[in-house]
Coordinates of C-alpha atoms in Angstrom, one line a residue:
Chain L
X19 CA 78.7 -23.4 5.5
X20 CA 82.0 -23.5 3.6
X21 CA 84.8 -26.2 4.0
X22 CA 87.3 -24.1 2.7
X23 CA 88.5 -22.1 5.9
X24 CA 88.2 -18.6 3.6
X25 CA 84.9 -19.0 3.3
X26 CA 84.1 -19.7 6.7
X27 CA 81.0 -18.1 8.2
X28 CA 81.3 -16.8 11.7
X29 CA 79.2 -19.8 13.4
X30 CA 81.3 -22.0 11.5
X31 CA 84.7 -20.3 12.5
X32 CA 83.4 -20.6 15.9
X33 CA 82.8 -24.2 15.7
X34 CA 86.1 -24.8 14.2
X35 CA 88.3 -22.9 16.8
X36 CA 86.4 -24.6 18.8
X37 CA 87.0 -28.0 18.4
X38 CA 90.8 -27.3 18.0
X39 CA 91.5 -24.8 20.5
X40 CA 89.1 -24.3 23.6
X41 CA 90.3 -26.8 25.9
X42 CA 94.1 -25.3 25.2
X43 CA 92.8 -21.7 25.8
X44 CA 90.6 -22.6 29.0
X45 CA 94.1 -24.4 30.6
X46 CA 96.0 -21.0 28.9
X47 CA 93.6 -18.9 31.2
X48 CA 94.2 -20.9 33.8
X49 CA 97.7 -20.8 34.2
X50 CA 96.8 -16.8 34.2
X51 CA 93.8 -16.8 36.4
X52 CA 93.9 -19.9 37.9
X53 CA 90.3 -20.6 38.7
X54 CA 89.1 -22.8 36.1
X55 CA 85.2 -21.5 35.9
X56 CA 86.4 -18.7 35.5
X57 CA 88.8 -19.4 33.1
X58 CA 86.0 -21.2 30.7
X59 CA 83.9 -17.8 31.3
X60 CA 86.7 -15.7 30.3
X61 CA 87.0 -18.0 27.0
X62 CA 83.7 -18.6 26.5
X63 CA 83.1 -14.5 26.2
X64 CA 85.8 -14.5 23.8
X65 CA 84.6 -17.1 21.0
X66 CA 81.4 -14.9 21.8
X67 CA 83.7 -11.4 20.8
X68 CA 85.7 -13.7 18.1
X69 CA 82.1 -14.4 16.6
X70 CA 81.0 -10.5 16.8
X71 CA 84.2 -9.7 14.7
X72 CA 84.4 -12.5 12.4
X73 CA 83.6 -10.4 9.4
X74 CA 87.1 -8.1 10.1
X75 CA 88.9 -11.3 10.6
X76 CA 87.7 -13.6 8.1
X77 CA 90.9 -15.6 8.7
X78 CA 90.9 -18.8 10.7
X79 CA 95.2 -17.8 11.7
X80 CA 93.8 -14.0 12.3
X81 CA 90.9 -15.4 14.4
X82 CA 93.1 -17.7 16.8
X83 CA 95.5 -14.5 17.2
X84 CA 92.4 -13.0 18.0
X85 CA 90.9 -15.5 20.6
X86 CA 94.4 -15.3 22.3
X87 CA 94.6 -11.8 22.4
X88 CA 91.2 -11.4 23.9
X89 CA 91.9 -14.5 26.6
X90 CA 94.9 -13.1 27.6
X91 CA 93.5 -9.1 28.3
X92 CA 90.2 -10.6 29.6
X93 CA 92.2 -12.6 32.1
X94 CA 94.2 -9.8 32.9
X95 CA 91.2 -7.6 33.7
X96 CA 89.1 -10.5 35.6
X97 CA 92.8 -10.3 37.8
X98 CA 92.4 -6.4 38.1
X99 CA 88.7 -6.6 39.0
X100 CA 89.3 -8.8 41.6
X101 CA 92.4 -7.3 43.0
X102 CA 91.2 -5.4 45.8
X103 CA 89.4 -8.6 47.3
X104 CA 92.4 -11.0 46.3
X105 CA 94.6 -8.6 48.3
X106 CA 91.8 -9.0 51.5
X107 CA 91.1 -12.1 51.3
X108 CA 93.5 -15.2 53.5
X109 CA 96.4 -17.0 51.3
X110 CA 95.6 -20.5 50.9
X111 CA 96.0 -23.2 53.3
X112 CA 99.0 -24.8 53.5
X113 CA 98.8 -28.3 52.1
X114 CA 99.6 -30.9 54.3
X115 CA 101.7 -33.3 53.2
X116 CA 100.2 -36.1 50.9
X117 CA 100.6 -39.6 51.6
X118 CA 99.6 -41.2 47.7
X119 CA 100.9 -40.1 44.5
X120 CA 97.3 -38.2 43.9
X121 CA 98.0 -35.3 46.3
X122 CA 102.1 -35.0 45.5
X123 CA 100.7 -34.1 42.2
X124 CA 97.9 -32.3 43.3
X125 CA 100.2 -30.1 45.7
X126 CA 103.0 -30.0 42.7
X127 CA 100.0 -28.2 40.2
X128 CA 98.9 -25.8 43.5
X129 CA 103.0 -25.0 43.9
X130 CA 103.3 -23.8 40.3
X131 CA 99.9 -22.1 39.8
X132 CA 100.9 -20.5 42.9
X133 CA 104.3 -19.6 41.8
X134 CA 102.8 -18.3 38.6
X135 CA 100.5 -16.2 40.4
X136 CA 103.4 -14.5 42.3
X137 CA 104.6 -13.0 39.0
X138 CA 104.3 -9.6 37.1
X139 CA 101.5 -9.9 35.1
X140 CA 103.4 -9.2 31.6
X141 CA 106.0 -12.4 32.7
X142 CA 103.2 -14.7 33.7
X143 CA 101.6 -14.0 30.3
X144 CA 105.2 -14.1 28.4
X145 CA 105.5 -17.5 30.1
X146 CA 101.9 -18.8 29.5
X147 CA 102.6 -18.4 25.9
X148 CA 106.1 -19.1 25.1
X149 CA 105.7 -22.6 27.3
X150 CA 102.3 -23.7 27.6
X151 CA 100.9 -22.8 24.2
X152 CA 104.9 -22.4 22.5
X153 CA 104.2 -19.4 20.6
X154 CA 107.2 -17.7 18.7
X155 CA 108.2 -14.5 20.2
X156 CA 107.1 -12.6 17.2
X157 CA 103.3 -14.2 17.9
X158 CA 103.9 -13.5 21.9
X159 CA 105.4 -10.1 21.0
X160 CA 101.9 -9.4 18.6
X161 CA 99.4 -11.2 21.1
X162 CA 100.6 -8.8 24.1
X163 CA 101.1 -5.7 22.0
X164 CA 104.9 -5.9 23.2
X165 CA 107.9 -5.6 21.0
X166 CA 110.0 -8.6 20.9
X167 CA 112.9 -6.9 22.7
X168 CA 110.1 -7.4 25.9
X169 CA 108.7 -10.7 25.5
X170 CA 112.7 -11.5 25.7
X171 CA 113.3 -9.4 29.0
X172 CA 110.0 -10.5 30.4
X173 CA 110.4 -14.5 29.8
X174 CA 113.9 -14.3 31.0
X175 CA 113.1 -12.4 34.3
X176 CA 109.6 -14.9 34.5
X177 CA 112.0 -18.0 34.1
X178 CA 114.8 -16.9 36.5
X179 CA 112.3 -16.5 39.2
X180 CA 110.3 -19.5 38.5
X181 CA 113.9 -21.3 38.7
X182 CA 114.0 -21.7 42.5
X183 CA 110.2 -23.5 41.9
X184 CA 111.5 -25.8 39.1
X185 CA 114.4 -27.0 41.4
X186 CA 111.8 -27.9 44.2
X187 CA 109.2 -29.9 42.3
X188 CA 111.1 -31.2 39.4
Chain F
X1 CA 121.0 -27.0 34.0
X2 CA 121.4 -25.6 30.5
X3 CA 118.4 -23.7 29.3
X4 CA 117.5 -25.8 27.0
X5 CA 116.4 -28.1 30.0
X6 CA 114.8 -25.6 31.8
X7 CA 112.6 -24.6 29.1
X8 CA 111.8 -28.5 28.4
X9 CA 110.9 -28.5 32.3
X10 CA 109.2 -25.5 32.1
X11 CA 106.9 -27.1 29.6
X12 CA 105.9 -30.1 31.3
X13 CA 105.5 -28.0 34.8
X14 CA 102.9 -26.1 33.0
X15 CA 101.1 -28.5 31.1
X16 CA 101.1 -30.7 34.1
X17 CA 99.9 -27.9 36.2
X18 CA 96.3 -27.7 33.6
X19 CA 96.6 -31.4 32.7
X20 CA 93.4 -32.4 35.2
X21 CA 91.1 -29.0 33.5
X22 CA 88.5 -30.3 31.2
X23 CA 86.0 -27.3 30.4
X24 CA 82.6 -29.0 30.5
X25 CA 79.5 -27.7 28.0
X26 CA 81.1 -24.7 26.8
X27 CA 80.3 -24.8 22.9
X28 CA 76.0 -25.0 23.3
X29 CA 76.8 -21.6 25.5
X30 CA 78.9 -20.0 22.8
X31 CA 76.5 -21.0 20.2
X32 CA 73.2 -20.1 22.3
X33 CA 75.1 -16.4 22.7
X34 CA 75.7 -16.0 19.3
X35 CA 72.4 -16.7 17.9
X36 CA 70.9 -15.0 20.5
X37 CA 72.8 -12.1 19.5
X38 CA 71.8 -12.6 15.6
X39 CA 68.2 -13.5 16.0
X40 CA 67.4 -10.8 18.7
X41 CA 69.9 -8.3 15.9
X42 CA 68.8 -4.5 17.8
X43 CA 68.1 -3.5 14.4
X44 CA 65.8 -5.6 13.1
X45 CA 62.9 -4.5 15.5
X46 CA 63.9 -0.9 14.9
X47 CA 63.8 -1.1 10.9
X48 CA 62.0 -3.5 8.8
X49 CA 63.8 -7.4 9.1
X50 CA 65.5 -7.5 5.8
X51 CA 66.3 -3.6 4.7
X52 CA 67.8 -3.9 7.9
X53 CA 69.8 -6.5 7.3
X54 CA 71.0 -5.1 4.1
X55 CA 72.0 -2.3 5.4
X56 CA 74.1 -4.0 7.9
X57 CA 76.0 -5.7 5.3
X58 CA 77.2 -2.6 3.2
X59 CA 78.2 -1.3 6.9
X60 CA 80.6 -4.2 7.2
X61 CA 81.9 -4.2 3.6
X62 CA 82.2 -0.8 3.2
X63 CA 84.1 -0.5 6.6
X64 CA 86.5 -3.5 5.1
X65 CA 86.7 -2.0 1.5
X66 CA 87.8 1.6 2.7
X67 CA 90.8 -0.3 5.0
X68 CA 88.9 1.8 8.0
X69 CA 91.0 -0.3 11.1
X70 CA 91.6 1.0 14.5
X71 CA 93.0 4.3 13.0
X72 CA 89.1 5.4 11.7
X73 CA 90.5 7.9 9.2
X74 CA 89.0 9.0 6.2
X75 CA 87.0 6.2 4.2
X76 CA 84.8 6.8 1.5
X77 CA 82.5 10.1 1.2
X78 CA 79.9 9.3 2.4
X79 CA 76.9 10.3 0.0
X80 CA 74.4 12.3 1.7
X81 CA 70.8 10.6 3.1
X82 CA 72.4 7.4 0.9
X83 CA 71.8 3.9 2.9
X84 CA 75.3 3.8 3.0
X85 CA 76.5 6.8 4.2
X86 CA 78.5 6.2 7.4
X87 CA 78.9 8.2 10.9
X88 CA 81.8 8.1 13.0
X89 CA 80.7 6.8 16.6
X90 CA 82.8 6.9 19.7
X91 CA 82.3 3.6 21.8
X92 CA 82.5 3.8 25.2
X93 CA 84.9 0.9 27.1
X94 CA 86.6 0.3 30.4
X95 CA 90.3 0.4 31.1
X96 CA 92.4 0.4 34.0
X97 CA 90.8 -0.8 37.2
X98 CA 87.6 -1.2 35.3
X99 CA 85.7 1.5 36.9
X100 CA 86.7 4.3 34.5
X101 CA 85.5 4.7 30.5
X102 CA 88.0 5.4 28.2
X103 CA 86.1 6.0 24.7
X104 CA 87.3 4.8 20.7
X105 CA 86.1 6.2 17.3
X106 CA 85.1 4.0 14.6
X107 CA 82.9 4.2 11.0
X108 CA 79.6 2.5 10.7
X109 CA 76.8 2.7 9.0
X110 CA 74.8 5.9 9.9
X111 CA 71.4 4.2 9.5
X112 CA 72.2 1.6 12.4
X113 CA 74.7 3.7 14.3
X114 CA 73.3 3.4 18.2
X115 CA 72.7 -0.6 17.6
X116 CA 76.4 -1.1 16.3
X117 CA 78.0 1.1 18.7
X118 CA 76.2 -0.5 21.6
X119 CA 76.7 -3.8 20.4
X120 CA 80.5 -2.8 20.1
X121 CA 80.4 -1.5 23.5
X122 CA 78.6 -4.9 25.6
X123 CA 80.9 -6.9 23.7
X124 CA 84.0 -5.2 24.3
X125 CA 85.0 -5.1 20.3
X126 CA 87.8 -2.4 21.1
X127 CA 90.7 -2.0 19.0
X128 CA 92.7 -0.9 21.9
X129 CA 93.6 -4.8 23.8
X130 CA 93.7 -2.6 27.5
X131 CA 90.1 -2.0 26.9
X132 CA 86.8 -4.2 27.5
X133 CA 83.5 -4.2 28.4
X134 CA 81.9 -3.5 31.8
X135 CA 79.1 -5.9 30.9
X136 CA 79.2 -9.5 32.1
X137 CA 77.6 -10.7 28.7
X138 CA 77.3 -9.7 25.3
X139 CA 73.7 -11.3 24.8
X140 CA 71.8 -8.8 27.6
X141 CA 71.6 -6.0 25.1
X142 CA 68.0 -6.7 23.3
X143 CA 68.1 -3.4 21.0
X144 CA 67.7 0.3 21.1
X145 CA 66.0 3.3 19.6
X146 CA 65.9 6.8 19.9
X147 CA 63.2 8.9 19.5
X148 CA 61.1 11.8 21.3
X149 CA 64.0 13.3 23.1
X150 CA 64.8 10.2 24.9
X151 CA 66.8 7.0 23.8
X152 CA 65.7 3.9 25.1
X153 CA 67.5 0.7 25.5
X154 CA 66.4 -2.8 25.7
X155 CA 68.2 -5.5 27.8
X156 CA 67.2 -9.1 28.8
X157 CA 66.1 -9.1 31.8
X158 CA 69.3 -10.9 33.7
X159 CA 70.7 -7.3 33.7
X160 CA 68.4 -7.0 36.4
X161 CA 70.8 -8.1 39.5
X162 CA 74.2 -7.2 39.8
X163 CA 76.0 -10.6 39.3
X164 CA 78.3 -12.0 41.9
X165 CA 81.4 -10.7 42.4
X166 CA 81.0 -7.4 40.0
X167 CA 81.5 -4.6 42.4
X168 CA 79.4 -1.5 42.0
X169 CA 82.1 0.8 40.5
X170 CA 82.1 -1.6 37.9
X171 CA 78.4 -1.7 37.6
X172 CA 78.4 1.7 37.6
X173 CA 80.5 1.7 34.8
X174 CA 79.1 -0.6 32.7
X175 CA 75.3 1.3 32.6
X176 CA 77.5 5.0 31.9
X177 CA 78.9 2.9 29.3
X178 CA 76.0 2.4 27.2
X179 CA 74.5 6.0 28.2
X180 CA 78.0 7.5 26.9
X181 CA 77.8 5.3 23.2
X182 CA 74.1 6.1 23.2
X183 CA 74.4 9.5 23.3
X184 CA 77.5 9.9 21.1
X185 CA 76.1 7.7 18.3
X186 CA 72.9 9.8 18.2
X187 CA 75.0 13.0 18.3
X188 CA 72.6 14.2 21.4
X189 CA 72.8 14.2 25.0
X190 CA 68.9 13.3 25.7
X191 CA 68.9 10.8 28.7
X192 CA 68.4 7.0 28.3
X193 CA 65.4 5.3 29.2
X194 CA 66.4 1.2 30.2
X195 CA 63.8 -1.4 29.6
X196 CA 64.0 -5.1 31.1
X197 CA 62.1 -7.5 29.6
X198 CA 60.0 -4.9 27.8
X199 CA 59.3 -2.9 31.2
X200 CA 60.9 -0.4 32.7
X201 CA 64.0 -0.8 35.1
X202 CA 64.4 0.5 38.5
X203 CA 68.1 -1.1 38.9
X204 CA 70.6 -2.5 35.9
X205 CA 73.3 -4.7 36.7
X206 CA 71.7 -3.7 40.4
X207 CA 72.1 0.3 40.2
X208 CA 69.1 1.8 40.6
X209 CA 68.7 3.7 37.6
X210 CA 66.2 6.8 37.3
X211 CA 63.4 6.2 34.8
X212 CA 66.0 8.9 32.4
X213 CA 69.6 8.7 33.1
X214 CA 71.5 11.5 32.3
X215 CA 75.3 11.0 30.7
X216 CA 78.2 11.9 33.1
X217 CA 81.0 13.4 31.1
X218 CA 83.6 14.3 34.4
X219 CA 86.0 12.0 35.5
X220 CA 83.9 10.4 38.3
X221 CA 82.8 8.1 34.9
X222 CA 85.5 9.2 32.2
X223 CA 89.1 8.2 32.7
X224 CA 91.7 10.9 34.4
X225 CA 93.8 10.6 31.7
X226 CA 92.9 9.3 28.0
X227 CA 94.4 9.3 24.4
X228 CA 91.7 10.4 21.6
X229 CA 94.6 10.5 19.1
X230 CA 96.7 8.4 17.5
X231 CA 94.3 5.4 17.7
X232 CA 95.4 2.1 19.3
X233 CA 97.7 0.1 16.3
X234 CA 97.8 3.2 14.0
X235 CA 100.5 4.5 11.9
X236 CA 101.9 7.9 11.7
X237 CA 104.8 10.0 10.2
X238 CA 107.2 11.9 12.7
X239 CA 106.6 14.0 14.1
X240 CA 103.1 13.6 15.5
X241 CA 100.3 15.3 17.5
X242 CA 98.9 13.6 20.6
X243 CA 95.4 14.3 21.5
X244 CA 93.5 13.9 24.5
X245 CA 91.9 14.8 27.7
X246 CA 93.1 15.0 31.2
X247 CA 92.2 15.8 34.8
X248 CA 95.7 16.1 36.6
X249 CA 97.1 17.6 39.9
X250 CA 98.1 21.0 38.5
X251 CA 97.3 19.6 34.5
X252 CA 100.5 18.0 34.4
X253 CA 100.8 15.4 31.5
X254 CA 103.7 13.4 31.7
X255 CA 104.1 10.6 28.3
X256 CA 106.8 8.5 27.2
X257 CA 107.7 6.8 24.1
X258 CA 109.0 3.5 24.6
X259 CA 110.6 0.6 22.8
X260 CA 110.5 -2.7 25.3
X261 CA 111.6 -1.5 28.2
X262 CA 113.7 1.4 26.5
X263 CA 112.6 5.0 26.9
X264 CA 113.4 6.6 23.8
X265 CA 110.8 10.1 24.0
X266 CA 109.7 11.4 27.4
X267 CA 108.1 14.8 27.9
X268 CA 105.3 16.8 29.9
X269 CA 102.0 18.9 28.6
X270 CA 100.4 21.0 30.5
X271 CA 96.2 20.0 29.9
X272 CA 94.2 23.6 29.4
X273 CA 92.6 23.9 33.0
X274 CA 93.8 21.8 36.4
X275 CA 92.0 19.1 38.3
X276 CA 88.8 19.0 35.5
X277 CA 89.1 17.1 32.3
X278 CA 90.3 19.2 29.7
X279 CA 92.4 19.0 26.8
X280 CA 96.1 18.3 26.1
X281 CA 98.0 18.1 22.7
X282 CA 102.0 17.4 21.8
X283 CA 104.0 17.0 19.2
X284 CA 106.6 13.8 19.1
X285 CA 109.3 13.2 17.3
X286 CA 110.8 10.4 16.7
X287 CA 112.9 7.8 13.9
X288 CA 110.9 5.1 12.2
X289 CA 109.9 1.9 14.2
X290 CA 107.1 0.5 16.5
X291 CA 106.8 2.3 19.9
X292 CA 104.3 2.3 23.2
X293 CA 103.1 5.9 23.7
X294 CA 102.2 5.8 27.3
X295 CA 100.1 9.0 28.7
X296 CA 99.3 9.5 32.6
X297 CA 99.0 11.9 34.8
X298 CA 101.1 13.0 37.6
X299 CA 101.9 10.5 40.5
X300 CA 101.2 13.5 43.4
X301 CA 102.5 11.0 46.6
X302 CA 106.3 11.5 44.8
X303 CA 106.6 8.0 44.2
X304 CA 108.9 6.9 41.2
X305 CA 107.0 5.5 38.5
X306 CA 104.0 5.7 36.7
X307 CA 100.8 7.4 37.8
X308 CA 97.5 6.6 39.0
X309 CA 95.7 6.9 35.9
X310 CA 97.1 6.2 32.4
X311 CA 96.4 5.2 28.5
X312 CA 98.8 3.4 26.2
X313 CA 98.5 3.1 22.6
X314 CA 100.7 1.2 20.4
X315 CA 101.7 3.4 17.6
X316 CA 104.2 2.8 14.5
X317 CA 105.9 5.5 13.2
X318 CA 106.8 5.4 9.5

């Protein structure tokens, strides 16, 4: 087991990332999928595909462009496979209004998953980068596949309709 | 507000909304995957522990050493009967809604072929990011071998039940998934025998399998409408042929070239036959930069945009 990050085997590159980035890239799942068991699943299977690879990526920086990749298109197919049923299946209940500070917050988190949820998929991802994990558009624009030109169309369009939210809660 | 204070408000919305999500045990199930996955290695059961395990590692450094990425061009000759000699394997993933295999060619080492291609194909190691696997886990695939006219494959035995929430389209796809690789990286189309714990399977990801199942090449299992060429990331000079297959009301191919949300190529094909899968080819031209080549068939309802089956590939043109 090396200390110097080149020589990093895969179980140690896993154990790294790890430490530094799962509980950032189970929240970054969230914001896209929003259920949080399923958000550790979708991460946990891709440290698992990170691991398989290692020996192509050999670079911690290549790895975590990697992981994000993979959380962001595994999200984005855990959405697809559940679409039909989403569609079916009731809209949550509406929350009634909270008394203590506990459920304003609660209610505030539900109101901007929710509001998240509403979006394109490409914009919720564009968004879930640039603001919650504050990658530049040149790492949003590798991690998607996108060119740059369309992270900057799709966070602009993502921010102008979460506007009307950010007014209400903030 | 200035933007500046909607982007600073948009950051503490978001981190607020994940602030109370604190993922419980999740490294001791990475790490019991992994090393499941290296101690229970397909290929050291079908070969002898250590040649084996040679082996493997001249696949992995000769696949680095010839630059062989997504594109899977030409690496090194491989020398004939050699331990090192390498095949070309198509890997078999899903795309789209999930229920439909779209397939991706890549270079390892002939000797353990069907275990790497397998293993590629559970895992959902594709070079393309709109592909994955079918298969809820990487660590149910035990090994696999092929030998008197059938190819047999060994999973753990929680492959046994469909798990909750996978739909049967999906499961569907995810056993044709491993038939397809299987067959492909043994260059046959003998039928694959399934083993659960050892014994034999009546139902896989709960679809009752026969004690042989047969490959299904139409596009009941195979996407409508698929690129085989240019791979996912590769790079090409202008002007370029696009390969692929296609089952389209009356074999119309529609594609266009796209920068962002700018449409800089469009154009149609005409695949050979209609309504079967069947091959399509064009030529594009078009001025250096990085583009999305998007592929899909015909939208017959009329409706504006893009059609009900599709393939992208991103593609730089030199």
């Amino acid at each position: 087991m090396g200390l110097v990050a080149g020589r990093w085997d895969a179980d140690t590159a896993v154990e790294q990332l790890y430490a530094g980035h799962y509980r950032a890239l189970v929240r970054l799942s969230v914001l896209l999928v929003r259920d949080p068991e399923t958000a550790e699943e979708v991460v946990q299977d891709s440290f698992v595909a990170m691991h398989g690879r290692w020996r192509s990526l050999r670079e911690p920086d290549k790895a975590l462009a990697y992981l994000r990749q993979t959380v962001v298109n595994r999200s984005r197919s855990v959405l697809r496979r559940r679409g039909v049923q989403s569609r079916h299946a009731p809209g949550p209940l509406p929350d009634l209004p909270g008394a203590d500070e506990h459920a304003l917050a609660a209610d505030r988190r539900d109101r901007v998953l929710e509001a998240l949820r509403a979006l394109p998929a490409r914009q919720r991802e564009v968004i879930a980068l640039r603001y919650y994990l504050d990658l530049s558009e040149a790492d949003i624009a590798d991690a998607l596949g996108i060119s740059r030109g369309a992270v900057k169309v799709h966070a602009s369009r993502g921010v102008a309709a979460l506007r009307t939210l950010m007014e209400d809660v903030s | 507000m200035r933007p500046d204070e909607h982007d600073t408000d948009l950051r503490r919305l978001l981190d607020d909304a994940v602030a109370d999500v604190e993922p419980r045990h999740g490294v001791e199930a990475i790490r019991s995957r992994t090393a499941a996955s290296r101690s229970r290695r397909p290929w050291t059961w079908a070969a002898g522990g250590a040649v084996a395990a040679t082996a493997a590692t001249i696949a992995a450094v000769s696949v680095l050493s010839s630059g062989l990425g997504p594109s899977g061009g030409a690496g090194p000759a491989p020398a004939p009967s050699d331990t090192t000699s390498l095949r070309t394997v198509s890997v078999y993933f899903v795309g789209g809604d999930g229920t439909r295999l779209f397939s991706e060619q890549r270079r390892v080492l002939a000797s353990v072929a069907l275990q790497e291609a397998l293993t590629d194909a559970v895992r959902g190691v594709a070079f393309d990011p709109d592909y994955t696997s079918a298969w809820p886990s990487g660590h149910m695939l035990r090994g696999a071998r092929m030998g008197h006219g059938v190819i047999t494959i060994r999973l753990d035995g929680s492959a046994r039940a469909r798990p909750q929430g996978m739909s049967r389209a999906v499961a569907n796809a995810a056993v044709q998934q491993l038939v397809l690789t299987a067959q492909d990286a043994t260059r046959s189309r003998v039928p694959v025998r399934f083993l659960l714990d050892g014994g034999p399977a009546r139902t896989v990801l709960g679809v009752p399998v026969a004690p042989e199942v047969a490959g299904r090449r139409d596009d009941s299992v195979l996407a409508a409408v698929s690129v085989r060429s240019p791979a996912q990331g590769a790079t090409v000079t202008s002007p370029f042929t696009v390969t692929g297959r296609a089952s389209a009301f009356e074999a119309n191919v529609q594609w266009e070239l796209t920068q962002g949300d700018t449409v800089v190529r469009r154009g149609f094909t005409t695949a050979r036959e209609c309504c079967t899968l069947s091959p399509y080819s064009f030529r594009v031209s078009a001025p250096p930069g990085v583009y999305t080549l998007t592929v899909h068939d015909e939208d017959p309802s009329g409706r504006e945009g893009v059609g009900r089956s599709v393939d992208t590939k991103s593609v730089t043109v030199r």
